Short mmCIF file of C-alpha atoms in Angstrom, two decimals:
data_model
loop_
_atom_site.label_atom_id
_atom_site.label_comp_id
_atom_site.label_asym_id
_atom_site.label_seq_id
_atom_site.Cartn_x
_atom_site.Cartn_y
_atom_site.Cartn_z
CA MET Z 1 10.38 93.08 74.81
CA SER Z 2 8.11 95.91 75.94
CA ALA Z 3 8.90 99.52 75.16
CA ASP Z 4 9.62 100.10 78.84
CA ALA Z 5 12.01 97.18 79.21
CA GLU Z 6 15.58 98.08 79.89
CA PRO Z 7 18.15 96.79 77.38
CA ALA Z 8 20.43 94.05 78.60
CA PRO Z 9 23.74 95.39 79.84
CA VAL Z 10 26.63 95.02 77.43
CA SER Z 11 29.59 93.17 78.88
CA ALA Z 12 33.00 92.69 77.36
CA LYS Z 13 34.11 89.19 76.57
CA PRO Z 14 36.85 87.94 78.85
CA PRO Z 15 40.23 87.79 77.11
CA VAL Z 16 41.28 84.48 75.58
CA THR Z 17 43.70 82.70 77.89
CA LEU Z 18 46.84 80.79 77.06
CA ARG Z 19 45.18 77.68 78.49
CA GLU Z 20 42.36 77.98 75.93
CA VAL Z 21 44.90 78.32 73.10
CA ALA Z 22 46.74 75.24 74.32
CA ALA Z 23 43.52 73.21 74.56
CA ALA Z 24 42.40 74.22 71.06
CA ALA Z 25 45.83 73.38 69.61
CA GLY Z 26 46.03 70.07 71.49
CA VAL Z 27 49.25 70.89 73.35
CA SER Z 28 50.32 71.68 76.89
CA VAL Z 29 50.26 75.22 78.26
CA ALA Z 30 54.07 75.17 78.48
CA THR Z 31 54.39 74.18 74.81
CA ALA Z 32 51.93 76.87 73.74
CA SER Z 33 53.86 79.49 75.72
CA LYS Z 34 57.17 78.47 74.17
CA ALA Z 35 55.73 78.49 70.66
CA LEU Z 36 54.27 81.99 71.01
CA ASN Z 37 57.50 83.33 72.52
CA GLY Z 38 59.75 81.77 69.87
CA GLN Z 39 61.36 79.45 72.40
CA GLY Z 40 61.64 75.72 73.00
CA ARG Z 41 62.21 72.79 70.66
CA MET Z 42 59.32 71.67 68.45
CA THR Z 43 58.62 71.12 64.79
CA ALA Z 44 57.95 74.12 62.60
CA GLU Z 45 54.53 72.65 61.85
CA THR Z 46 53.60 72.49 65.55
CA ARG Z 47 54.82 76.04 66.21
CA GLU Z 48 52.87 77.40 63.25
CA ARG Z 49 49.71 75.49 64.25
CA ILE Z 50 49.82 76.98 67.73
CA ARG Z 51 50.39 80.50 66.40
CA GLU Z 52 47.54 80.16 63.91
CA THR Z 53 45.24 78.86 66.64
CA ALA Z 54 46.13 81.86 68.80
CA ARG Z 55 45.42 84.22 65.91
CA LEU Z 56 42.03 82.67 65.14
CA LEU Z 57 40.99 82.81 68.80
CA GLY Z 58 42.11 86.43 69.11
CA PHE Z 59 44.67 85.68 71.80
CA ARG Z 60 46.77 88.63 72.95
CA PRO Z 61 49.81 87.93 75.13
CA ASN Z 62 50.12 89.70 78.47
CA SER Z 63 52.61 92.46 77.66
CA LEU Z 64 53.43 93.05 81.33
CA ALA Z 65 54.23 89.39 81.86
CA GLN Z 66 56.39 89.36 78.73
CA SER Z 67 58.22 92.44 79.90
CA LEU Z 68 59.00 90.86 83.25
CA LEU Z 69 60.11 87.66 81.55
CA ARG Z 70 62.46 89.39 79.12
CA LYS Z 71 63.43 92.24 81.46
CA ARG Z 72 62.34 94.77 78.84
CA SER Z 73 59.39 97.15 78.58
CA PHE Z 74 59.39 97.27 74.75
CA THR Z 75 58.97 101.04 74.91
CA VAL Z 76 61.31 103.82 73.84
CA GLY Z 77 61.13 107.47 74.81
CA LEU Z 78 61.63 110.27 72.27
CA LEU Z 79 62.66 113.59 73.82
CA THR Z 80 62.55 116.83 71.83
CA ASN Z 81 62.45 120.61 72.24
CA ASP Z 82 61.05 121.06 68.73
CA THR Z 83 57.77 122.58 69.88
CA TYR Z 84 56.17 122.74 66.42
CA GLY Z 85 57.28 119.27 65.37
CA ARG Z 86 58.84 120.58 62.18
CA PHE Z 87 61.79 118.21 62.49
CA SER Z 88 60.78 115.81 65.27
CA LEU Z 89 57.54 114.51 63.71
CA PRO Z 90 59.04 113.17 60.44
CA LEU Z 91 61.95 111.85 62.48
CA MET Z 92 59.55 110.10 64.87
CA ALA Z 93 57.80 108.49 61.88
CA GLY Z 94 61.13 106.96 60.91
CA VAL Z 95 61.84 105.82 64.48
CA SER Z 96 58.42 104.16 64.70
CA ASP Z 97 58.94 102.49 61.33
CA ALA Z 98 62.18 100.95 62.58
CA LEU Z 99 60.76 99.76 65.89
CA VAL Z 100 57.20 98.65 65.14
CA ASP Z 101 58.26 95.37 63.55
CA ASN Z 102 60.16 94.59 66.74
CA GLY Z 103 57.11 95.14 68.91
CA VAL Z 104 58.51 98.35 70.41
CA SER Z 105 56.31 101.40 71.05
CA VAL Z 106 57.50 105.02 71.01
CA PHE Z 107 56.14 107.87 73.08
CA LEU Z 108 57.03 111.50 72.52
CA CYS Z 109 57.80 114.06 75.24
CA ASN Z 110 58.30 117.74 74.45
CA VAL Z 111 60.75 119.30 76.89
CA GLU Z 112 60.53 122.74 75.23
CA ASP Z 113 63.56 124.69 76.51
CA ASP Z 114 62.81 123.99 80.16
CA THR Z 115 65.48 122.10 82.12
CA ARG Z 116 63.10 121.21 84.96
CA LEU Z 117 60.44 119.91 82.55
CA GLY Z 118 63.07 117.89 80.71
CA GLN Z 119 64.26 116.26 83.93
CA LEU Z 120 60.70 115.40 84.92
CA HIS Z 121 60.12 113.68 81.56
CA VAL Z 122 63.37 111.73 81.85
CA GLU Z 123 62.51 110.55 85.36
CA ALA Z 124 59.04 109.51 84.18
CA MET Z 125 60.58 107.52 81.33
CA LEU Z 126 62.98 105.77 83.69
CA ASP Z 127 60.12 105.02 86.09
CA LYS Z 128 58.27 103.37 83.20
CA ARG Z 129 61.38 101.26 82.52
CA VAL Z 130 61.90 102.41 78.93
CA ASP Z 131 64.46 100.33 77.05
CA GLY Z 132 66.20 103.45 75.75
CA ILE Z 133 65.85 107.10 74.80
CA ILE Z 134 66.21 108.95 71.50
CA ALA Z 135 66.98 112.66 71.86
CA THR Z 136 66.17 115.05 69.02
CA GLY Z 137 65.82 118.80 68.67
CA LYS Z 138 65.30 121.77 66.39
CA ARG Z 139 68.98 122.30 65.55
CA ILE Z 140 72.07 120.12 65.48
CA ASP Z 141 74.46 122.44 67.28
CA ARG Z 142 72.63 122.67 70.62
CA HIS Z 143 72.14 120.20 73.47
CA LEU Z 144 68.67 119.51 74.78
CA PRO Z 145 68.11 121.30 78.11
CA VAL Z 146 68.47 118.08 80.09
CA ASP Z 147 71.39 115.89 81.13
CA LEU Z 148 71.15 112.45 79.46
CA SER Z 149 74.65 111.28 80.33
CA ASN Z 150 75.18 108.38 82.71
CA LEU Z 151 71.62 107.07 82.49
CA ARG Z 152 70.96 103.39 83.12
CA VAL Z 153 69.52 103.01 79.60
CA PRO Z 154 71.17 103.63 76.21
CA VAL Z 155 70.66 107.02 74.51
CA VAL Z 156 70.94 107.84 70.81
CA TYR Z 157 70.98 111.44 69.54
CA ALA Z 158 69.37 112.41 66.23
CA PHE Z 159 69.33 115.95 64.84
CA THR Z 160 70.71 117.41 68.06
CA GLN Z 161 74.15 117.74 69.62
CA PRO Z 162 75.21 114.49 71.35
CA ASP Z 163 77.10 114.08 74.59
CA PRO Z 164 80.77 113.08 74.26
CA GLY Z 165 81.15 109.37 73.59
CA ALA Z 166 77.52 108.96 72.52
CA VAL Z 167 76.01 107.92 69.18
CA GLY Z 168 74.72 110.84 67.11
CA LEU Z 169 73.07 111.04 63.68
CA VAL Z 170 72.64 114.22 61.62
CA SER Z 171 71.96 115.17 58.02
CA ASP Z 172 74.91 116.04 55.81
CA ASP Z 173 74.21 119.75 55.34
CA ALA Z 174 77.34 120.41 53.31
CA GLY Z 175 76.48 117.52 51.02
CA GLY Z 176 72.96 118.86 50.61
CA ALA Z 177 74.28 122.30 49.66
CA ARG Z 178 76.54 120.68 47.07
CA LEU Z 179 73.54 118.94 45.53
CA ALA Z 180 71.79 122.28 45.10
CA VAL Z 181 74.69 124.26 43.63
CA GLU Z 182 75.80 121.44 41.33
CA HIS Z 183 72.23 121.13 40.05
CA PHE Z 184 72.26 124.82 39.13
CA LEU Z 185 75.53 124.28 37.24
CA ARG Z 186 74.04 121.40 35.26
CA LEU Z 187 71.21 123.74 34.31
CA GLY Z 188 73.71 126.24 32.91
CA ARG Z 189 73.41 128.76 35.74
CA ARG Z 190 76.67 130.57 36.46
CA ARG Z 191 75.89 133.59 38.65
CA ILE Z 192 74.67 131.85 41.78
CA ALA Z 193 73.84 133.79 44.95
CA HIS Z 194 73.34 132.31 48.41
CA VAL Z 195 70.80 133.63 50.92
CA SER Z 196 70.71 131.88 54.29
CA GLY Z 197 69.81 132.15 57.97
CA PRO Z 198 71.47 133.53 61.12
CA ALA Z 199 75.23 133.27 61.56
CA SER Z 200 74.69 131.67 64.98
CA PHE Z 201 73.67 128.36 63.33
CA SER Z 202 76.44 125.92 62.43
CA VAL Z 203 74.46 124.62 59.45
CA VAL Z 204 74.54 128.09 57.92
CA HIS Z 205 78.33 128.00 57.80
CA ALA Z 206 78.48 124.38 56.60
CA ARG Z 207 76.16 125.12 53.69
CA ALA Z 208 77.91 128.40 52.83
CA GLU Z 209 81.31 126.72 52.79
CA ALA Z 210 80.05 123.99 50.45
CA TYR Z 211 78.48 126.67 48.20
CA ARG Z 212 81.84 128.48 47.95
CA ASP Z 213 83.76 125.26 47.35
CA VAL Z 214 81.61 124.17 44.41
CA LEU Z 215 81.88 127.56 42.71
CA LYS Z 216 85.66 127.70 43.23
CA GLU Z 217 86.07 124.17 41.87
CA ASN Z 218 84.30 125.28 38.70
CA GLY Z 219 86.21 128.55 38.33
CA LEU Z 220 83.16 130.72 38.97
CA PRO Z 221 82.90 133.98 40.91
CA VAL Z 222 81.93 133.54 44.54
CA GLY Z 223 79.61 136.09 46.06
CA GLU Z 224 79.48 136.67 49.80
CA PRO Z 225 76.47 134.79 51.26
CA LEU Z 226 73.72 137.03 52.64
CA LEU Z 227 72.74 136.02 56.18
CA GLY Z 228 69.54 136.96 57.97
CA ALA Z 229 66.46 135.44 59.59
CA TRP Z 230 64.80 132.12 58.70
CA SER Z 231 61.83 133.98 57.23
CA GLU Z 232 60.03 134.99 54.05
CA ALA Z 233 60.52 138.63 55.03
CA TRP Z 234 64.29 138.14 54.89
CA GLY Z 235 63.90 136.55 51.45
CA HIS Z 236 62.15 139.74 50.26
CA GLU Z 237 64.85 141.92 51.77
CA ALA Z 238 67.64 139.85 50.24
CA VAL Z 239 66.17 140.25 46.76
CA ALA Z 240 66.28 144.03 47.22
CA LYS Z 241 69.98 143.74 48.03
CA LEU Z 242 70.76 141.40 45.13
CA PHE Z 243 68.61 142.94 42.40
CA GLY Z 244 68.30 146.54 43.51
CA ASN Z 245 71.62 147.73 42.07
CA SER Z 246 72.20 149.53 38.80
CA ARG Z 247 74.18 146.76 37.10
CA GLY Z 248 71.13 145.58 35.13
CA ARG Z 249 70.13 142.06 34.20
CA ASP Z 250 73.58 141.06 32.99
CA GLY Z 251 74.97 141.72 36.46
CA TRP Z 252 72.15 140.08 38.38
CA PRO Z 253 72.30 136.50 39.71
CA ASP Z 254 70.69 133.90 37.47
CA ALA Z 255 70.17 131.55 40.45
CA VAL Z 256 69.58 131.85 44.20
CA PHE Z 257 70.32 129.00 46.62
CA CYS Z 258 68.38 129.60 49.84
CA GLY Z 259 69.07 128.29 53.35
CA ASN Z 260 65.48 127.17 53.91
CA ASP Z 261 62.14 126.99 52.10
CA GLN Z 262 60.63 130.03 53.81
CA ILE Z 263 63.47 132.24 52.63
CA ALA Z 264 63.11 130.75 49.15
CA ARG Z 265 59.39 131.52 48.99
CA GLY Z 266 60.09 135.10 50.02
CA VAL Z 267 62.74 135.32 47.29
CA ILE Z 268 60.33 134.02 44.64
CA ASP Z 269 57.53 136.39 45.68
CA ALA Z 270 59.90 139.39 45.67
CA LEU Z 271 61.28 138.47 42.23
CA ARG Z 272 57.74 138.21 40.85
CA GLU Z 273 56.94 141.66 42.24
CA ARG Z 274 59.94 143.02 40.30
CA GLY Z 275 58.81 141.37 37.08
CA ILE Z 276 61.68 138.85 37.19
CA ARG Z 277 60.50 135.43 36.07
CA VAL Z 278 61.18 132.22 37.98
CA PRO Z 279 62.66 130.01 36.61
CA ASP Z 280 63.09 131.68 33.18
CA ASP Z 281 65.27 134.54 34.43
CA VAL Z 282 66.32 133.23 37.86
CA GLY Z 283 66.28 129.73 39.30
CA VAL Z 284 65.59 129.21 43.01
CA ILE Z 285 66.34 126.24 45.28
CA GLY Z 286 65.42 125.96 48.95
CA PHE Z 287 66.46 123.69 51.81
CA ASP Z 288 64.41 121.39 54.12
CA ASN Z 289 61.77 120.29 51.57
CA TRP Z 290 59.01 121.37 53.91
CA GLU Z 291 56.25 120.15 51.62
CA ILE Z 292 53.53 122.44 52.95
CA VAL Z 293 55.72 125.37 51.82
CA ALA Z 294 57.56 123.90 48.83
CA GLU Z 295 54.52 122.52 47.04
CA ALA Z 296 52.40 125.63 47.66
CA THR Z 297 55.05 128.01 46.28
CA ARG Z 298 54.43 129.29 42.75
CA PRO Z 299 56.18 127.83 40.90
CA PRO Z 300 56.62 124.77 43.15
CA LEU Z 301 59.98 124.88 44.87
CA THR Z 302 62.95 122.62 44.22
CA SER Z 303 64.43 121.87 47.65
CA VAL Z 304 67.04 119.82 49.50
CA ASP Z 305 65.40 117.13 51.64
CA MET Z 306 67.27 116.18 54.83
CA ASN Z 307 65.74 112.68 54.82
CA LEU Z 308 64.55 113.02 58.40
CA ALA Z 309 62.43 109.86 58.26
CA THR Z 310 65.50 107.89 57.20
CA LEU Z 311 67.49 109.60 59.93
CA GLY Z 312 64.87 108.54 62.48
CA ARG Z 313 64.85 104.99 61.18
CA GLU Z 314 68.63 104.73 61.51
CA ALA Z 315 68.43 106.17 65.03
CA GLY Z 316 65.81 103.59 65.96
CA LEU Z 317 67.90 100.72 64.59
CA ALA Z 318 70.99 102.02 66.40
CA LEU Z 319 69.08 102.11 69.67
CA LEU Z 320 67.76 98.59 69.12
CA SER Z 321 71.34 97.37 68.69
CA LEU Z 322 72.42 99.05 71.92
CA VAL Z 323 69.43 97.65 73.79
CA GLY Z 324 70.33 94.21 72.47
CA GLY Z 325 73.85 94.52 73.86
CA GLN Z 326 75.55 95.21 70.54
CA PRO Z 327 78.31 97.85 70.71
CA ALA Z 328 78.05 100.96 68.55
CA ALA Z 329 80.88 103.27 67.53
CA PRO Z 330 80.49 106.64 69.30
CA GLY Z 331 80.58 109.90 67.38
CA ILE Z 332 78.49 111.74 64.83
CA ARG Z 333 77.36 109.96 61.68
CA LYS Z 334 76.21 112.08 58.74
CA LEU Z 335 73.44 110.78 56.49
CA PRO Z 336 73.08 112.02 52.90
CA CYS Z 337 70.42 114.48 51.78
CA ARG Z 338 68.54 114.32 48.47
CA LEU Z 339 67.36 116.96 46.02
CA VAL Z 340 63.63 117.06 45.26
CA VAL Z 341 63.32 118.74 41.87
CA ARG Z 342 60.22 120.79 41.10
CA GLN Z 343 59.65 123.74 38.74
CA SER Z 344 61.51 126.62 40.40
CA CYS Z 345 64.92 126.06 38.83
CA GLY Z 346 64.05 125.27 35.20
CA ARG Z 347 65.48 122.79 32.76
CA PRO Z 348 68.96 122.42 31.28
CA PRO Z 349 69.60 123.97 27.86
CA GLY Z 350 67.88 121.82 25.25
CA GLY Z 351 66.11 119.88 28.02
#
């Protein structure tokens, strides 16, 4: 080829057809189709031979044709107003994990807090013939800004307030708070303070009530929870309130249970600035197990994990059941949290 010759154009190979698979496997087109769709009567050996032939040839079934045949699109919509993805992204990972083995794809739409935008996304999903919708948000005590009742597809709610009569899944916040406070007690901590977020959040009250209950059950004094913003700045301010009095070390808390990891990091930084050692003098536990915060805190932060990936997986499985025509009990189902122990709360005596 001369230097001036133009290279031959590159063309894509045509897709392998079902007829080619059938010919290579030595069966009819109808038999090949039934084998690849898990239908029809044939020996297991024949079915496996056809599937292996299709794999070796690189055959990919026509997803549109399959959808029309089964009257399903094998897609699910995930609606959220969690703009930063703090809660929706790990939840979506769980949803995808549940659905991928069933050949179902998930696409995410962020409705922000805009009712019109939410309605547009819902209409687009319905136009695309999604098999169902999973709704999730940034808090469990608020509806998404879009009406999902009376749709022609099933809807499952995860980490957001469900419509009446719908299936909803949330983390057990009270149970998570119990894990934290009971862990402090096992470590020998007895003067446990609680610093949390705004009073307008239902989870704040659920966690505070569990905190009080555990202390009362163990005959320990119960301090009034300090409520503020979900921020490190509030954690600093709360330390000034808790440790700025004249009672001295014997009157100070020896543990602080925080409503989220940002508050906890602010608490730890403020304690360090006062020369109070964590965890030697004061243990600290957060909530959410936001790893980018918890692992970067010094010392690394023990935190309650809401198991959002598991929550998403359960939501995906629940939606699959509904799509398949299986009934599901309406109402809110609470899934357990877990405690991820790091260095911020110390070891038990003699441990």
